[in-house]
Coordinates of C-alpha atoms and ligand atoms in Angstrom, one line a residue:
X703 CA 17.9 -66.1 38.4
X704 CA 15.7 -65.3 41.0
X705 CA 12.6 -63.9 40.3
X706 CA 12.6 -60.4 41.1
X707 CA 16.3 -59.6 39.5
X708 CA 14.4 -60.4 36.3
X709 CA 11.3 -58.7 37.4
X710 CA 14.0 -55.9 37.7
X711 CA 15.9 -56.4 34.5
X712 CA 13.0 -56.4 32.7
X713 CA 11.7 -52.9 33.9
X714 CA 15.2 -51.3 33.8
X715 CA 15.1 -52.6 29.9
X716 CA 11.8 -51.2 30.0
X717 CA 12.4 -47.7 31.4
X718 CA 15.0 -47.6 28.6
X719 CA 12.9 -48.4 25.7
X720 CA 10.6 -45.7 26.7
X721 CA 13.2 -43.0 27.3
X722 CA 14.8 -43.7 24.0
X723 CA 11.3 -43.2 22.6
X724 CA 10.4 -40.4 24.9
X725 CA 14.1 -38.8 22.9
X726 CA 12.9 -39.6 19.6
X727 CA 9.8 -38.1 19.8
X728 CA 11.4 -35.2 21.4
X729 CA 13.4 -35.0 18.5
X730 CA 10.9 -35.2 16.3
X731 CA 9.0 -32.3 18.1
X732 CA 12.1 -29.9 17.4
X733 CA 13.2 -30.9 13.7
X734 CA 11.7 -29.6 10.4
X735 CA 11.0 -32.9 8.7
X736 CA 12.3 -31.9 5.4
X737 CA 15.6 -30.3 6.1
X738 CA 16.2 -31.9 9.4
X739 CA 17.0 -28.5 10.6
X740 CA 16.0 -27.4 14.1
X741 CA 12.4 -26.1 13.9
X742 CA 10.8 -22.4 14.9
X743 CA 10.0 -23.4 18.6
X744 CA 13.3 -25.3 19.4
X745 CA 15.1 -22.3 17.8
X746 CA 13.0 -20.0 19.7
X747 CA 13.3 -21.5 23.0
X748 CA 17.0 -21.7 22.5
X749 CA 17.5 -18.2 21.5
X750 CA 15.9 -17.7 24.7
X751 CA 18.5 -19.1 26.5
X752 CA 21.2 -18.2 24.6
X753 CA 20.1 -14.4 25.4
X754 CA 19.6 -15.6 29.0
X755 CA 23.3 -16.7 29.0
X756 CA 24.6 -14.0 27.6
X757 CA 23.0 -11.6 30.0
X758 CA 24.7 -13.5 32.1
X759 CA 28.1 -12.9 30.8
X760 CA 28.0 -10.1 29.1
X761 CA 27.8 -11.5 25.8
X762 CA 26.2 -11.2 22.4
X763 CA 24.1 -12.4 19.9
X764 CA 23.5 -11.5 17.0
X765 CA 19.9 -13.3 14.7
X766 CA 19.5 -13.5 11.3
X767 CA 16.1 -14.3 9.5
X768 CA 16.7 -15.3 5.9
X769 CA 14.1 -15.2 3.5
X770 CA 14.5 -17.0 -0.2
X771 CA 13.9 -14.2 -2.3
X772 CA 12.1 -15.8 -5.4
X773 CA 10.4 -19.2 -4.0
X774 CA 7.0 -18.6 -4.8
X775 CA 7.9 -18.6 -8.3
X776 CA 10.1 -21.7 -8.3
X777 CA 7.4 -23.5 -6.3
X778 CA 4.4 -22.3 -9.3
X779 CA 6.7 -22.7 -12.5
X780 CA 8.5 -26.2 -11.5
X781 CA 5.9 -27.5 -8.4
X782 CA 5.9 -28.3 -5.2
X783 CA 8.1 -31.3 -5.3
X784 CA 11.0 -29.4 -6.8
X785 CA 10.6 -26.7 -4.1
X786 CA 10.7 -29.0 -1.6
X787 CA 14.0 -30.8 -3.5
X788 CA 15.0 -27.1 -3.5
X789 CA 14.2 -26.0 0.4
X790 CA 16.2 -29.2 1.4
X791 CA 19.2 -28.1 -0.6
X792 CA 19.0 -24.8 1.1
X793 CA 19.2 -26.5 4.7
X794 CA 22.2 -28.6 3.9
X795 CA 24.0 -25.7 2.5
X796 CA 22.9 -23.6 5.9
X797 CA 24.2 -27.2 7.9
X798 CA 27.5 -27.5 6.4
X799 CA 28.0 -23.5 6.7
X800 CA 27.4 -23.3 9.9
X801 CA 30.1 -22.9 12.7
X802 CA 30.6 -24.5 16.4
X803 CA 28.4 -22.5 18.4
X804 CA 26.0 -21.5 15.8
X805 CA 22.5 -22.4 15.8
X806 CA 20.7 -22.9 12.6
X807 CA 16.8 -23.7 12.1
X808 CA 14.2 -23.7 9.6
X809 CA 11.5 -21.3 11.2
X810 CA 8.5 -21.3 8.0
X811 CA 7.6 -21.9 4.6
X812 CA 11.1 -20.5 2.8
X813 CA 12.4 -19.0 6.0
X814 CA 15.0 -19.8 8.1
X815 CA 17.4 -18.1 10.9
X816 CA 20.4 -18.6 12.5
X817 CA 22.1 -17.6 15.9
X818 CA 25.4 -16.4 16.4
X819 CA 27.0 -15.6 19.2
X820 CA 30.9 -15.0 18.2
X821 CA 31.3 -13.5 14.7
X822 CA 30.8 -10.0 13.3
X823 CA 27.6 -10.1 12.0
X824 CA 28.1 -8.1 9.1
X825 CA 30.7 -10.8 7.6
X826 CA 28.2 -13.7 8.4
X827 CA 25.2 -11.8 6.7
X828 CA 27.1 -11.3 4.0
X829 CA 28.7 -14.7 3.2
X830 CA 24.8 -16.1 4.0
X831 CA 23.7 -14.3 1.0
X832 CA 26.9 -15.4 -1.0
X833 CA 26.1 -18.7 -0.2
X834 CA 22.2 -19.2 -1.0
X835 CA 23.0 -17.1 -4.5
X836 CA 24.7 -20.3 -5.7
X837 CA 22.8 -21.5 -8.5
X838 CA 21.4 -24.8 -8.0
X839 CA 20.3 -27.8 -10.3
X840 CA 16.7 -29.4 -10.0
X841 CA 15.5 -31.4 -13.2
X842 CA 17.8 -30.6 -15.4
X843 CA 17.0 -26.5 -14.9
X844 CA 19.7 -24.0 -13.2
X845 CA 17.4 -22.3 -10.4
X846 CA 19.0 -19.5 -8.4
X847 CA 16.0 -17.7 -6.4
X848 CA 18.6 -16.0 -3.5
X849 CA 18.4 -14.9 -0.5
X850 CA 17.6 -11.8 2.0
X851 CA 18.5 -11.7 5.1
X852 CA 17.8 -9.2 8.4
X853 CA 19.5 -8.9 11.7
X854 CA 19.4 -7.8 15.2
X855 CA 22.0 -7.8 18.1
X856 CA 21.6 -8.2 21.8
X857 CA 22.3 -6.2 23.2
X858 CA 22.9 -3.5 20.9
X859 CA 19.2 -3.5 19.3
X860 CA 16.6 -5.4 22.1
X861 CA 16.9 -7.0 25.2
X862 CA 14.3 -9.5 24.8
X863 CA 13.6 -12.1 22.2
X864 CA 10.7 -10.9 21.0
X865 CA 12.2 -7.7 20.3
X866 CA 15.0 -9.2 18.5
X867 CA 13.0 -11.1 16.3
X868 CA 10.9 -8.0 15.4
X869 CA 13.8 -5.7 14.7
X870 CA 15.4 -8.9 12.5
X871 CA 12.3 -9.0 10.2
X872 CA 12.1 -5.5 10.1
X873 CA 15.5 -5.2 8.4
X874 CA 14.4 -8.1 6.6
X875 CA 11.4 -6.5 5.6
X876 CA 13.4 -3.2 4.2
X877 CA 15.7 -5.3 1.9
X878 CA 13.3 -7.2 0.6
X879 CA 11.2 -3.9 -0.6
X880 CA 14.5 -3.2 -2.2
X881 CA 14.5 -6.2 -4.4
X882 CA 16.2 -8.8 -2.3
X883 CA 19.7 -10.6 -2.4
X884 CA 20.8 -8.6 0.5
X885 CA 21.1 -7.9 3.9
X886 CA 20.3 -5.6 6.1
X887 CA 21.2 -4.8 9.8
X888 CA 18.3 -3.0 12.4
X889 CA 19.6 0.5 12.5
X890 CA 18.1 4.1 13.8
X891 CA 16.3 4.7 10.9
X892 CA 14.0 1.2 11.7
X893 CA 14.1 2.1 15.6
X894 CA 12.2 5.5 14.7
X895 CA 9.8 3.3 12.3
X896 CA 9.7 1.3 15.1
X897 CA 8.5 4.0 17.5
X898 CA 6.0 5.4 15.5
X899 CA 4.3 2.2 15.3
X900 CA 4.3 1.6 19.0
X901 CA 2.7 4.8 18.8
X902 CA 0.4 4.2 16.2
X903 CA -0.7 0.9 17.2
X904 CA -1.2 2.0 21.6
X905 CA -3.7 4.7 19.6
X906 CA -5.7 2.7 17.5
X907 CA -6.2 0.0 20.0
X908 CA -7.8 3.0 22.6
X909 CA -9.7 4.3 19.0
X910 CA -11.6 1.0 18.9
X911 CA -13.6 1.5 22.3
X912 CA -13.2 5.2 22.1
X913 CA -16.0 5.1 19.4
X914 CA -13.3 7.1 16.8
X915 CA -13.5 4.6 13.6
X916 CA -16.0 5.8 11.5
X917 CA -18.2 4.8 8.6
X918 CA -18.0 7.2 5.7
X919 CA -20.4 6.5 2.8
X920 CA -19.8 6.9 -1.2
X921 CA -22.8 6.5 -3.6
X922 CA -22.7 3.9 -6.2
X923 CA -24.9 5.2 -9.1
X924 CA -27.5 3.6 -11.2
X925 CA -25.8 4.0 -14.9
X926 CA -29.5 4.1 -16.7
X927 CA -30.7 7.2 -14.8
X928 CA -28.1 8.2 -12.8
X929 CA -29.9 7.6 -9.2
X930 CA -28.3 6.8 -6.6
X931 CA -28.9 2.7 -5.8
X932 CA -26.1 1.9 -3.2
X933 CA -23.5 2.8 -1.1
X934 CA -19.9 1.6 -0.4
X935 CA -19.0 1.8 3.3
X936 CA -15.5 3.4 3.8
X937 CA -13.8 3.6 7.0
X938 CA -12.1 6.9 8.3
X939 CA -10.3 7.4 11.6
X940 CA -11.3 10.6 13.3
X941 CA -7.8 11.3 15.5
X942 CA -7.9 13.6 17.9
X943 CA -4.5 15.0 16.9
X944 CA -3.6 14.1 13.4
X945 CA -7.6 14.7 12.2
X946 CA -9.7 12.2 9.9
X947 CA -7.2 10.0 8.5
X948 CA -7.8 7.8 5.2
X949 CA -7.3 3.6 5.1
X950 CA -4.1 3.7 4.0
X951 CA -2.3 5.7 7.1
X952 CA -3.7 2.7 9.4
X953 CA -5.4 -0.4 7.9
X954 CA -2.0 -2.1 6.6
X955 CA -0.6 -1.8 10.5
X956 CA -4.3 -2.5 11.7
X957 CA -4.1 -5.8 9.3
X958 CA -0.1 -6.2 10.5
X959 CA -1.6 -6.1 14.4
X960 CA -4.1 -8.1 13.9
X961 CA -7.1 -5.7 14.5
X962 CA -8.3 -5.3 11.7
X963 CA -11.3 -7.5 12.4
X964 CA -12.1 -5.2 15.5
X965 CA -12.1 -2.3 13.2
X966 CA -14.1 -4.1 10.4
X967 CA -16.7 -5.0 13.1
X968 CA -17.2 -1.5 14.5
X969 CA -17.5 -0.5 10.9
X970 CA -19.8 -3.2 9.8
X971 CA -22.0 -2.5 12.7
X972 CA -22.1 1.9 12.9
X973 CA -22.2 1.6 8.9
X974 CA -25.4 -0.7 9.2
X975 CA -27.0 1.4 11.9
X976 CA -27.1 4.2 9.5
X977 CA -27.5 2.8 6.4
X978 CA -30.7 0.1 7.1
X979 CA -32.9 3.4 7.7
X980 CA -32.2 4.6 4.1
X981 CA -33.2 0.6 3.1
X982 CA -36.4 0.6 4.5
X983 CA -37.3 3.9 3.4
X984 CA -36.3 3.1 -0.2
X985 CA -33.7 5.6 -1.0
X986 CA -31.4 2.9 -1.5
X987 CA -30.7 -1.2 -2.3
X988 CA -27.5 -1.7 -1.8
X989 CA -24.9 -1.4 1.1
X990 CA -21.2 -2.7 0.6
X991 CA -18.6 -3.6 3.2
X992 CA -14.6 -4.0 2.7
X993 CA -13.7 -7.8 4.5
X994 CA -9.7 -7.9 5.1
X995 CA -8.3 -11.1 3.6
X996 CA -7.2 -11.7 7.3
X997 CA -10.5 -12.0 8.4
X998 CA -11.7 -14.7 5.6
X999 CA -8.7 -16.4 6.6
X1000 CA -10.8 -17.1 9.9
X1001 CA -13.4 -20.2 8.9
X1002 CA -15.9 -19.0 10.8
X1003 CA -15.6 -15.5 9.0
X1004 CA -19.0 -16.2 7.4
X1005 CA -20.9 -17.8 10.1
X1006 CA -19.8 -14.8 12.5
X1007 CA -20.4 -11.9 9.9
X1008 CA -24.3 -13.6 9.7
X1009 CA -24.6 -13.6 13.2
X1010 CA -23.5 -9.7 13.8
X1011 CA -25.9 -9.2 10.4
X1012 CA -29.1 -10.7 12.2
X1013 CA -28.8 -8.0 15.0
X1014 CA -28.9 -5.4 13.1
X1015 CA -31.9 -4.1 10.8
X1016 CA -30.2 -4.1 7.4
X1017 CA -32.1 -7.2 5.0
X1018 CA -29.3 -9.7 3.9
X1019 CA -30.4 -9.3 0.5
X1020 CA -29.2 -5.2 0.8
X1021 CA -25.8 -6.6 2.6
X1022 CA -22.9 -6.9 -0.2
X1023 CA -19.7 -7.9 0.7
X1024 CA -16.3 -6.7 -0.9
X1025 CA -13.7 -9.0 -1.3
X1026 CA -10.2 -9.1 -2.8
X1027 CA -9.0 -11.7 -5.7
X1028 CA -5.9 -12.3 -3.8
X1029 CA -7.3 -13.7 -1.3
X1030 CA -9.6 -15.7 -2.8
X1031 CA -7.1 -17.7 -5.0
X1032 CA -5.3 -18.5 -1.6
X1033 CA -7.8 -20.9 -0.6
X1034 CA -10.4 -21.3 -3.2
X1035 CA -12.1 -24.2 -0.9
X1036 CA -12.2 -21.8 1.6
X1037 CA -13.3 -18.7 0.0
X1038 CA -16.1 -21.0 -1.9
X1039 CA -17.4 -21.8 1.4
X1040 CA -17.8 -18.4 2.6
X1041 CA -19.4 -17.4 -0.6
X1042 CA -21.7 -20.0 -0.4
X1043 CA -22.6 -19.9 3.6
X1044 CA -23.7 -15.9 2.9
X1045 CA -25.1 -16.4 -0.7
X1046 CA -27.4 -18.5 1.2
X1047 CA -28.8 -16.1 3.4
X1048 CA -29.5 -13.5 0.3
X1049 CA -26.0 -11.3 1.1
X1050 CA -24.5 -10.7 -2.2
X1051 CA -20.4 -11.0 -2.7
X1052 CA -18.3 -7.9 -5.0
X1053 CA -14.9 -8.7 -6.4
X1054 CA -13.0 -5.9 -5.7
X1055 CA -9.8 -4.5 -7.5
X1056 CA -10.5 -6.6 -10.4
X1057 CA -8.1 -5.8 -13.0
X1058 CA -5.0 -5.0 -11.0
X1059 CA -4.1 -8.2 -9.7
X1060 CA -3.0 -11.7 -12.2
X1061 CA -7.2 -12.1 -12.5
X1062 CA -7.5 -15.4 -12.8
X1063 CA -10.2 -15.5 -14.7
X1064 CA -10.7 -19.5 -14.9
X1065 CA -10.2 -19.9 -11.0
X1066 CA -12.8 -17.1 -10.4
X1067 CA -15.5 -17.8 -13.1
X1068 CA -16.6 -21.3 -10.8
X1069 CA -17.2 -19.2 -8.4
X1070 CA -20.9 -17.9 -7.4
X1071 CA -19.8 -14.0 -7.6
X1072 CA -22.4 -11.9 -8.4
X1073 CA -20.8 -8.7 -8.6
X1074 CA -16.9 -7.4 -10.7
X1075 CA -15.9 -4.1 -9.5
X1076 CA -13.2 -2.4 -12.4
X1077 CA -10.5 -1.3 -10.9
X1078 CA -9.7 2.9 -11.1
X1079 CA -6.8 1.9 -13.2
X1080 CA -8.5 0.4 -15.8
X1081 CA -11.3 3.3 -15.8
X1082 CA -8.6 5.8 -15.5
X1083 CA -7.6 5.2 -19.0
X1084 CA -10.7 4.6 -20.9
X1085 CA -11.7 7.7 -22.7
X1086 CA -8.0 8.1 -23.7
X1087 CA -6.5 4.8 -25.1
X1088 CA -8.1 2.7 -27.2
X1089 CA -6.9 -0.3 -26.1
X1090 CA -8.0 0.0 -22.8
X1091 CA -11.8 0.8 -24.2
X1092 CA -11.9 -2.6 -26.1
X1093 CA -10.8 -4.2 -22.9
X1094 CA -13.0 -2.7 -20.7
X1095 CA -15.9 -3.1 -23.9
X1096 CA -14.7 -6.2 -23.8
X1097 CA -15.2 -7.5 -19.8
X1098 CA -18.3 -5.9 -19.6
X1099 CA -19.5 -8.6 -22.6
X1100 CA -18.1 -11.1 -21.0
X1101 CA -19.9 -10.3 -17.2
X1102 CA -22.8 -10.2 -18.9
X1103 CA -23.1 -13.6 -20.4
X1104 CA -22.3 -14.9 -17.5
X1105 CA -24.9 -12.3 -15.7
X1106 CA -22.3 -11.0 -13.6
X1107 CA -23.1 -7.5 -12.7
X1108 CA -20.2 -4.9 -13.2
X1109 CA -19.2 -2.1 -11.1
X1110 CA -17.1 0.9 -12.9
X1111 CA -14.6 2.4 -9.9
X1112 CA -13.2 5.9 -9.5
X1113 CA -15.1 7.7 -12.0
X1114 CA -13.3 10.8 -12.2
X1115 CA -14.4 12.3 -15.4
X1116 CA -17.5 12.9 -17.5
X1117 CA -15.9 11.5 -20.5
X1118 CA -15.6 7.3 -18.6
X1119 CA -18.7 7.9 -17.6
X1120 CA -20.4 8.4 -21.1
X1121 CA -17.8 5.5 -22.6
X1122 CA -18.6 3.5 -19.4
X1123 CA -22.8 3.9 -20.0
X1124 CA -22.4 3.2 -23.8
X1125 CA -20.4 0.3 -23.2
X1126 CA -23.7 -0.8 -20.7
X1127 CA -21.7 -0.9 -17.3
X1128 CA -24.5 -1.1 -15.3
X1129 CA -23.2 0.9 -12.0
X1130 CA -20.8 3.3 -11.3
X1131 CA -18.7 4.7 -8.6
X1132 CA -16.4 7.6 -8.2
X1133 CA -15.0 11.1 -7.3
X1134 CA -17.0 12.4 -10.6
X1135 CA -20.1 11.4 -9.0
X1136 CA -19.5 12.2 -5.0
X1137 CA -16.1 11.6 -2.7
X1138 CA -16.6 9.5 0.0
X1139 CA -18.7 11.6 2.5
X1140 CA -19.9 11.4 6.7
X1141 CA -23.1 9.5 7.2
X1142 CA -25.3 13.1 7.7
X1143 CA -23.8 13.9 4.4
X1144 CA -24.7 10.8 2.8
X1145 CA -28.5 11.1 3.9
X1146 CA -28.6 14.6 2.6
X1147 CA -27.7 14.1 -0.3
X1148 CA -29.9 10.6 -0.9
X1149 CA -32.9 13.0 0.2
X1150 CA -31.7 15.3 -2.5
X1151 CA -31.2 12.3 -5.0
X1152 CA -34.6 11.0 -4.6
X1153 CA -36.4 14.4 -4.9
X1154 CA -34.5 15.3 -8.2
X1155 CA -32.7 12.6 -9.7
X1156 CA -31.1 14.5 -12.4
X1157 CA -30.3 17.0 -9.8
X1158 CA -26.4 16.7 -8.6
X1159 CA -25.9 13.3 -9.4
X1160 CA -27.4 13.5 -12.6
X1161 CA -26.0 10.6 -15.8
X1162 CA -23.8 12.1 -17.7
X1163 CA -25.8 15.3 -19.0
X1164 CA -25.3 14.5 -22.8
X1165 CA -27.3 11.3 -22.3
X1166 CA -29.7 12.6 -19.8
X1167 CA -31.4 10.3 -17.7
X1168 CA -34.9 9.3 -17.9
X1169 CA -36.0 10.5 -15.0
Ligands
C2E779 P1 -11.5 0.2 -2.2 O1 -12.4 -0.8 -1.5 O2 -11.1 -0.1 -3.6 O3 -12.3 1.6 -2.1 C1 -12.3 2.6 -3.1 C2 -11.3 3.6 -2.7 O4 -11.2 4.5 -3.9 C3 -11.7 4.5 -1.6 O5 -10.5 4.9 -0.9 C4 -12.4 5.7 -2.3 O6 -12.4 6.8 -1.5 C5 -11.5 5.8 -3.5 N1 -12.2 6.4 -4.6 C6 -13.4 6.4 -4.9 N2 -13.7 7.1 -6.1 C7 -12.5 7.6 -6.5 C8 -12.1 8.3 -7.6 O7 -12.9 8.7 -8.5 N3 -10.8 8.6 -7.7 C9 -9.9 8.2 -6.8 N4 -8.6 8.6 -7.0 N5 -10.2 7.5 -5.7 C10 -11.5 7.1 -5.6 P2 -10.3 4.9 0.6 O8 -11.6 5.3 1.3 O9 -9.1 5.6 0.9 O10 -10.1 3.4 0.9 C11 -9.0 2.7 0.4 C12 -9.0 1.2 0.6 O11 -9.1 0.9 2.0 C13 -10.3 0.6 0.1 O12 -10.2 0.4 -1.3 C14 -10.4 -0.7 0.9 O13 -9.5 -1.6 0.3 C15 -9.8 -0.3 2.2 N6 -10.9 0.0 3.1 C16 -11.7 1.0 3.2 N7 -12.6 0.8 4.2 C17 -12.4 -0.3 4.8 C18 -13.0 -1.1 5.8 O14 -13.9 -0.7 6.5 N8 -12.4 -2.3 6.1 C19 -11.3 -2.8 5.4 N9 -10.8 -4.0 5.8 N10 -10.8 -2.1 4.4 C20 -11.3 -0.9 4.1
CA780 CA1 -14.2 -1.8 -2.0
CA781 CA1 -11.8 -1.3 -5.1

């Protein structure tokens, strides 16, 4: 053979080898490796065409999201390896289920969708559910976690893929509230819950700039003499329609958007401006901060939250910062680096809500917290059940041999507050004492405070305060 016909063979066998690999890693780029399903962006780009097509010819698709209903439990009760036996059951069901045409994919953890272009989507929603309510066997033990699903039609609901996914986890979203092991289909009554977040979210992203997030201050008393030694830093939105609005009419969607950190920032830094004067001047030693869990999620959460602290005029050893148990049981590596980058630098961390989530109390002991704040549910109940007391009695014992300091929240009545000082909580915080108030307000009153500390936010006045 002459030489360059094998020259030629040669790279011709060549080109092939590399297009076959070239395929197979393609292939590997687009599959979920444990189900061997189709994997979020391969779906996604092909819902994209498929909507393409179909605006085209006039056709439609419909997209369901499905969501196991109960995996997190099967995953802690039996392990990871059993809900990984379990999520691969759950794609060969959706495989063998699925029809010509139909386009099935594992897009997350326990989620997966599906694309249909023919069928009523009613009937198909339904016989999903049917089908991943099937019991299943894994070592021995009869699991059934179910399913929920959500959909969205083009063109009936959105035009756009983006839309459509929205509306799907939406209706998703709805049933799942609802307890799960159902479907639901995008409907007028999520296309007005729709609009109002438009609304909501085009407003609070022109609030940011427009200077209207602002810090609203509530005291945190000393328990001993009832002086005022701290305050928390609560955020308020003044809207120029609706009026001052509390967290929970905006933070959630803030968190949802992803702007929670902006908020958290313009917070952190207006709260600081006002609050480092009443520092220096002694009226207080303490200033606390709410972090969203999204923002530890960010690594560089701590490293960032020191850098915006050194341009402002408030000590780090004043600086605490408020964090939720839930997220720190996420990622305790993570969470312990935080802790540790800003313990570092003198700012001190709060565990907030503690006593309404599953308190892990082994998990959160190793870490270096150096402040509990009790939950308003556990303080609501205090001076009226018995039980509760010895609980309560009972954690504040317990924080201090392990020289945690304890916070009581949402005082409302005289009667915790006495049980709360007896018991030796150290600080307290609530409606009993002062509501959360404007910054003017706030120095007021600690100019009041430090001129007559028995004055309005006197101890409980059976145990008078020394003064
Ligand atoms: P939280 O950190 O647990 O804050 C305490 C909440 O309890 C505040 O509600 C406060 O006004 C309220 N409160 C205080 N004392 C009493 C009382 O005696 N009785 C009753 N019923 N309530 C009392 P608020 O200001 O509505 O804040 C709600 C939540 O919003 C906060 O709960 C916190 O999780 C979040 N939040 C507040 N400000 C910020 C912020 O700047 N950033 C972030 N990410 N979250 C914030
Ligand atoms: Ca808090
Ligand atoms: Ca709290």
């Amino acid at each position: 053979m002459p030489d360059s016909v094998q020259k030629l063979a040669a790279l011709t066998a060549r080109v092939a080898e590399l297009e076959s690999e070239r395929a197979l890693t393609l292939r590997l780029a687009q599959t979920d490796s444990l189900t061997g399903l189709v994997n979020r962006g391969a779906f996604t780009a092909e819902l994209c065409e498929r909507l393409e097509a179909a605006k085209q010819d006039g056709g439609q698709v419909a997209l369901f999201v499905i969501d196991l209903d109960r995996f997190k439990h099967l995953n802690d009760t039996l392990g990871h390896h059993a809900g990984d036996l379990f999520l691969a059951e759950v794609g060969e069901r959706l495989r063998c289920d699925t029809e010509p045409g139909e386009l099935v994919a594992r897009t997350g953890g326990d989620e997966f969708a599906l694309i249909t272009t023919g069928a009523d989507p009613a009937r198909r929603a339904q016989r999903l559910v049917r089908l991943l309510a099937q019991p299943h066997m894994i070592y021995g033990r009869m699991v059934s976690p179910g399913a929920s699903v959500g959909v969205a039609v083009y063109p009936d609901n959105a035009a756009d893929a983006g839309d459509l996914q929205r509306f799907a986890d939406m209706a998703l979203y709805r049933v799942k509230l609802k307890g799960g092991r159902r479907w639901s289909a995008f409907d007028a009554e999520l296309r007005d819950e729709n609009t109002r977040r438009r609304t909501l979210e085009a407003e609070l992203r022109r609030a940011i700039p427009a200077g209207e997030i602002e810090p609203w201050f509530q005291p945190v008393i000393d328990s001993r003499d009832g002086r005022i030694m701290g305050v928390e830093v609560l955020v308020r939105w003044r809207h120029p329609e609706q009026g001052l609005l509390a967290p929970a009419a905006f933070v959630p969607m803030a968190e949802e958007l992803g702007l929670i950190g902006r908020i958290d920032e313009a917070v952190f830094e207006a709260g600081c401006a006002r609050a480092a004067p009443w520092v220096k001047a002694g009226l207080i030693e303490s200033v606390s901060f709410n972090v969203s869990p999204r923002d530890l999620m960010d690594p560089s959460f701590s490293r960032k939250l020191i850098g915006r602290l050194g341009k402002t005029a408030l000590p780090p050893t004043a600086l605490t910062v408020e964090i939720t148990e839930t997220f720190l049981l996420q990622d305790l590596a993570l969470s312990r680096r935080h802790i540790e980058r800003l313990n570092a630098k003198g700012v001190r961390i709060a565990l907030d809500d503690f006593g309404t989530g599953y308190s892990n109390l082994r998990a959160l002991m190793h870490l270096p917290i150096q402040t509990v704040k009790l939950d308003r549910s556990l303080i609501c109940d205090v001076a009226k059940d018995q039980r509760v007391a010895k609980l309560v009695a009972s954690m504040l014992h317990a924080a201090r041999a392990l020289g945690v300091r304890i916070v009581a929240e949402g005082v409302e009545e005289e009667a915790q507050a006495i049980f709360l000082r007896a018991a030796g909580c150290d600080r307290m915080q609530g409606y009993w004492f002062a509501r959360p108030m404007p910054a003017d307000q706030m120095e007021m009153a600690l100019k009041e405070s430090r001129a007559e500390p028995s004055g309005r936010f006197a101890a409980p006045p059976r145990r008078r305060a020394r003064g």
